Coordinates of C-alpha atoms in Angstrom, one line a residue:
M29 CA 20.1 23.5 14.5
V30 CA 17.3 20.9 14.3
E31 CA 18.5 17.4 13.4
K32 CA 17.0 15.9 10.3
V33 CA 15.1 12.6 10.6
A34 CA 14.5 9.8 8.1
I35 CA 12.2 6.9 8.6
V36 CA 12.0 3.7 6.5
T37 CA 9.1 1.2 7.2
G38 CA 9.6 -2.5 6.9
S39 CA 13.4 -2.1 6.8
N40 CA 14.9 -5.1 8.7
K41 CA 15.6 -6.9 5.4
G42 CA 15.5 -6.6 1.7
L43 CA 14.8 -3.3 -0.1
G44 CA 14.1 -1.4 3.1
F45 CA 17.3 -2.6 4.7
A46 CA 19.2 -1.5 1.6
V47 CA 17.6 2.0 1.7
V48 CA 18.5 2.4 5.4
K49 CA 22.1 1.4 4.6
G50 CA 22.2 4.0 1.8
L51 CA 20.8 6.7 4.0
C52 CA 23.2 5.9 6.8
K53 CA 26.0 6.6 4.3
K54 CA 24.7 9.7 2.7
F55 CA 21.8 11.3 4.7
K56 CA 22.9 14.1 7.1
G57 CA 20.7 13.2 10.0
K58 CA 19.1 10.4 12.1
V59 CA 17.9 7.3 10.3
Y60 CA 15.3 5.0 11.7
L61 CA 15.1 1.4 10.8
T62 CA 11.7 0.0 11.7
A63 CA 10.2 -3.4 11.8
R64 CA 7.2 -5.2 13.4
N65 CA 9.5 -7.6 15.2
K66 CA 11.9 -6.2 17.8
T67 CA 14.4 -9.1 17.6
R68 CA 14.7 -9.0 13.8
G69 CA 14.9 -5.3 13.8
S70 CA 17.6 -5.2 16.4
E71 CA 19.6 -7.9 14.5
A72 CA 19.4 -5.8 11.4
V73 CA 20.8 -2.8 13.2
K74 CA 23.7 -4.9 14.6
K75 CA 24.4 -6.1 11.1
L76 CA 24.8 -2.5 9.9
N77 CA 26.8 -1.6 13.0
K78 CA 29.5 -4.0 11.8
D79 CA 29.9 -1.8 8.7
N80 CA 30.2 1.3 10.9
L81 CA 26.6 2.4 10.1
F82 CA 24.4 3.4 13.0
P83 CA 20.7 3.7 12.4
E84 CA 18.3 3.9 15.3
F85 CA 15.6 1.1 15.7
H86 CA 12.0 1.4 16.6
V87 CA 9.2 -1.1 16.5
L88 CA 6.6 -0.2 14.0
D89 CA 3.7 -2.3 12.8
I90 CA 2.1 -0.3 10.0
S91 CA -1.1 -2.4 10.1
N92 CA -1.6 -1.6 13.8
I93 CA -3.1 1.8 14.5
D94 CA -1.8 1.8 18.1
S95 CA 1.7 1.0 16.9
V96 CA 1.7 3.8 14.4
K97 CA 0.3 6.3 16.9
E98 CA 2.9 5.3 19.5
F99 CA 5.7 5.7 17.0
A100 CA 4.4 9.1 15.9
D101 CA 4.2 10.3 19.5
F102 CA 7.8 9.1 20.0
I103 CA 9.1 11.0 16.9
K104 CA 7.1 14.1 17.9
E105 CA 8.5 14.1 21.5
K106 CA 12.1 13.3 20.6
H107 CA 12.5 15.2 17.3
G108 CA 9.5 17.4 16.8
G109 CA 9.1 16.3 13.2
L110 CA 10.6 14.3 10.3
D111 CA 12.1 15.1 6.9
V112 CA 12.1 11.8 5.0
L113 CA 9.6 9.0 5.0
V114 CA 9.9 5.9 2.9
N115 CA 6.7 3.8 2.9
N116 CA 8.3 0.5 2.0
A117 CA 6.6 -2.2 4.1
A118 CA 4.4 -4.5 2.0
I119 CA 3.4 -8.1 1.7
L120 CA 2.5 -10.6 -1.1
E121 CA 1.4 -14.1 -0.4
W122 CA 3.0 -15.7 -3.4
D123 CA 1.2 -19.0 -3.5
E124 CA -2.3 -17.4 -3.6
I125 CA -2.4 -16.5 -7.3
Y126 CA -6.2 -16.1 -7.0
P127 CA -6.5 -15.4 -3.3
S128 CA -9.2 -16.1 -0.7
Y129 CA -11.0 -13.1 0.7
E130 CA -8.8 -13.3 3.9
V131 CA -5.5 -13.2 1.9
A132 CA -6.8 -10.4 -0.3
K133 CA -7.9 -8.3 2.6
R134 CA -4.6 -8.8 4.5
N135 CA -2.7 -7.6 1.4
I136 CA -4.8 -4.5 1.0
D137 CA -4.7 -3.7 4.7
V138 CA -1.0 -3.7 4.8
N139 CA -0.1 -2.4 1.3
Y140 CA -2.8 0.3 1.0
K141 CA -4.9 1.0 4.1
S142 CA -1.8 1.3 6.3
L143 CA -0.8 4.3 4.3
L144 CA -4.0 6.1 5.4
T145 CA -3.1 5.4 9.0
I146 CA 0.5 6.6 8.4
E147 CA -0.9 9.8 6.8
E148 CA -3.1 10.4 9.8
Y149 CA -0.4 10.2 12.4
L150 CA 3.0 10.8 10.7
Y151 CA 2.2 13.3 7.9
P152 CA 1.3 16.1 10.4
L153 CA 5.0 15.7 11.5
L154 CA 6.4 16.3 8.1
R155 CA 8.6 19.4 8.0
D156 CA 8.5 21.9 5.1
G157 CA 10.7 20.5 2.4
A158 CA 10.1 16.9 3.5
R159 CA 10.3 14.0 1.0
V160 CA 8.0 11.0 0.9
V161 CA 8.5 8.0 -1.3
N162 CA 5.8 5.4 -1.6
V163 CA 7.2 2.1 -2.8
S164 CA 4.9 0.8 -5.5
S165 CA 5.6 -1.7 -8.2
S166 CA 4.8 -2.5 -11.8
C167 CA 1.5 -3.8 -10.3
G168 CA 0.8 -0.2 -9.3
H169 CA 0.5 1.1 -12.9
L170 CA -2.9 1.9 -14.3
S171 CA -2.3 -0.4 -17.2
N172 CA -3.0 -3.3 -14.8
L173 CA -6.6 -2.5 -15.0
K174 CA -8.9 -3.4 -18.0
N175 CA -12.3 -2.4 -16.5
K176 CA -13.2 0.9 -18.3
E177 CA -15.3 2.2 -15.4
W178 CA -12.4 1.9 -13.0
I179 CA -9.9 3.4 -15.5
D180 CA -12.1 6.4 -16.1
M181 CA -12.4 7.0 -12.4
F182 CA -8.6 6.9 -11.9
L183 CA -8.1 9.2 -14.9
K184 CA -9.9 12.0 -13.0
Q185 CA -7.6 14.8 -12.0
D186 CA -9.7 15.5 -8.9
L187 CA -9.8 11.9 -7.7
K188 CA -10.8 11.6 -4.1
V189 CA -9.6 9.1 -1.4
D190 CA -13.2 7.9 -0.9
E191 CA -13.3 6.8 -4.6
V192 CA -10.1 4.9 -4.2
N193 CA -11.5 3.3 -1.1
Q194 CA -14.7 2.3 -2.9
F195 CA -12.6 0.7 -5.7
V196 CA -10.7 -1.4 -3.1
E197 CA -14.0 -2.4 -1.3
N198 CA -15.6 -3.3 -4.6
Y199 CA -12.8 -5.6 -5.4
L200 CA -12.8 -7.2 -2.0
E201 CA -16.6 -7.7 -2.2
S202 CA -16.2 -9.5 -5.5
V203 CA -13.7 -11.9 -4.0
K204 CA -16.0 -12.5 -1.0
N205 CA -19.1 -13.1 -2.9
G206 CA -17.6 -15.1 -5.8
T207 CA -18.2 -12.5 -8.6
F208 CA -14.5 -11.7 -9.2
D209 CA -13.9 -11.2 -12.9
R210 CA -10.3 -11.9 -14.1
N211 CA -11.0 -9.9 -17.2
N212 CA -11.0 -6.7 -15.2
F213 CA -7.2 -7.0 -14.8
A214 CA -4.1 -7.6 -16.9
D215 CA -2.4 -11.0 -17.0
G216 CA -5.5 -13.0 -16.4
G217 CA -6.1 -11.3 -13.0
K218 CA -3.3 -13.1 -11.4
H219 CA -2.5 -11.6 -8.0
A220 CA -5.3 -9.1 -8.5
E221 CA -5.2 -8.2 -4.8
H222 CA -1.6 -7.0 -5.2
R223 CA -2.5 -5.0 -8.3
V224 CA -5.4 -3.4 -6.5
S225 CA -3.4 -2.5 -3.4
K226 CA -0.5 -1.0 -5.4
I227 CA -2.8 0.9 -7.8
A228 CA -4.6 2.3 -4.8
A229 CA -1.3 3.2 -3.1
T230 CA 0.0 4.9 -6.2
A231 CA -3.2 6.9 -6.8
L232 CA -3.1 7.9 -3.1
T233 CA 0.4 9.3 -3.8
F234 CA -1.0 11.8 -6.3
I235 CA -3.9 12.7 -4.0
Q236 CA -1.5 13.3 -1.1
Q237 CA 0.7 15.5 -3.3
R238 CA -2.2 17.7 -4.2
K239 CA -3.0 17.9 -0.5
Y240 CA 0.4 18.6 0.9
G241 CA 2.2 20.3 -2.0
R242 CA 1.6 23.8 -0.8
R243 CA 3.9 23.0 2.1
N244 CA 6.7 22.2 -0.3
I245 CA 6.5 18.5 0.5
S246 CA 7.5 16.1 -2.3
I247 CA 5.4 12.9 -2.4
N248 CA 6.3 10.4 -5.2
A249 CA 5.8 6.7 -6.1
V250 CA 8.4 4.4 -7.5
H251 CA 8.7 1.0 -9.1
P252 CA 12.1 -0.2 -7.9
G253 CA 12.2 -3.2 -10.2
H254 CA 11.6 -6.8 -9.5
V255 CA 13.8 -7.0 -6.4
K256 CA 15.4 -10.2 -5.1
T257 CA 13.6 -10.4 -1.8
D258 CA 11.5 -12.9 0.1
M259 CA 8.4 -11.4 -1.3
A260 CA 9.6 -12.3 -4.8
N261 CA 9.6 -16.0 -3.7
G262 CA 13.2 -16.5 -4.7
G263 CA 12.7 -14.7 -8.0
G264 CA 13.4 -11.1 -8.8
E265 CA 16.0 -9.7 -11.2
T266 CA 17.4 -6.8 -9.3
D267 CA 19.7 -6.7 -6.2
A268 CA 18.2 -4.9 -3.3
D269 CA 21.1 -2.4 -3.1
E270 CA 20.7 -1.6 -6.8
A271 CA 16.9 -1.2 -6.4
A272 CA 17.4 1.1 -3.5
D273 CA 19.3 3.5 -5.7
V274 CA 16.2 5.0 -7.3
I275 CA 14.6 5.6 -3.9
L276 CA 17.8 7.2 -2.6
Y277 CA 17.8 9.4 -5.7
L278 CA 14.3 10.7 -5.0
I279 CA 15.3 11.4 -1.4
L280 CA 18.7 12.9 -1.8
D281 CA 19.3 14.1 -5.3
A282 CA 16.1 14.7 -7.2
S283 CA 14.9 18.3 -7.8
P284 CA 12.5 19.4 -5.0
N285 CA 10.2 20.3 -7.9
L286 CA 9.8 16.7 -8.8
K287 CA 6.4 16.1 -7.1
G288 CA 3.6 13.7 -7.6
V289 CA 5.4 11.4 -10.2
F290 CA 5.6 7.7 -10.8
M291 CA 9.3 6.8 -11.4
W292 CA 10.5 3.6 -13.0
H293 CA 13.5 1.7 -11.6
N294 CA 15.7 3.3 -14.3
K295 CA 14.8 6.8 -13.0
K296 CA 12.6 7.4 -16.0
L297 CA 9.3 9.2 -15.4
I298 CA 6.4 7.0 -16.5
D299 CA 3.0 8.3 -17.5
W300 CA 0.8 6.6 -14.9
Y301 CA -2.3 7.8 -16.6
D302 CA -1.7 5.6 -19.7
P303 CA -4.0 2.6 -19.4
E304 CA -2.8 1.2 -22.7
G305 CA 0.9 1.4 -21.7
D306 CA 3.1 -1.7 -21.6
F307 CA 3.9 -1.3 -17.9
Y308 CA 1.7 -3.9 -16.2
C309 CA 3.3 -6.7 -14.2
T310 CA 3.5 -10.3 -15.6
G311 CA 5.2 -13.4 -14.4
L312 CA 6.6 -12.0 -11.2
W313 CA 4.7 -9.2 -9.4

């Protein structure tokens, strides 16, 4: 019998670490804790070992194509495929409320464009019945946008990746050339780069579900709450273990028919296609 495999990106601390911990307790198969830094990743594994939990560790820098390809080759050679993928790794440079072009581009490269690289190299390894969870946030809901042209584009049921990419590039170009308009976003456009990256990531979730759904693969997005992590700059309202619960639910307990949804931290299904909804992020992220 083929051993099942679960992978969590950016999981040496915070929410990703909590997800790995939960999977080690409940998932019947091999669990991979991944991180960019080998030392920090290995230390995270040792910490779990003290609780009699034994994930495997592998270096994975999701923003580096060579690193993703190397990891995919490793998984293919050792396991032949994978069954669970949690795309958790993300960044937010808290002090840059209205970021420079370099900061905005770095956020989008990690939080959104890396998902395209992961799709290219890891999705071909997804086995039938696999479950993918893209960790979004309240910043990833459509209500974060106020620009009607953008909203109308995202409301299209046949939205294409090229259109999402163009949205991202238009935002980055506006930051680069000084034409960025705060009125295009909720909450005065604070951390617009994070809103853009997470909206794009959530929209990509739905596009991917249409693409891979015929293989009985479930691909969903989730807002795990405002988690107490380094990225929340000391803020956050939800403990990482508590926040991990909704992700573990989508992996382990949710119906396999639950596909292409945006789930809130309380396990409620939220209508992502509601631009007037009161779901946009304020204050935190």
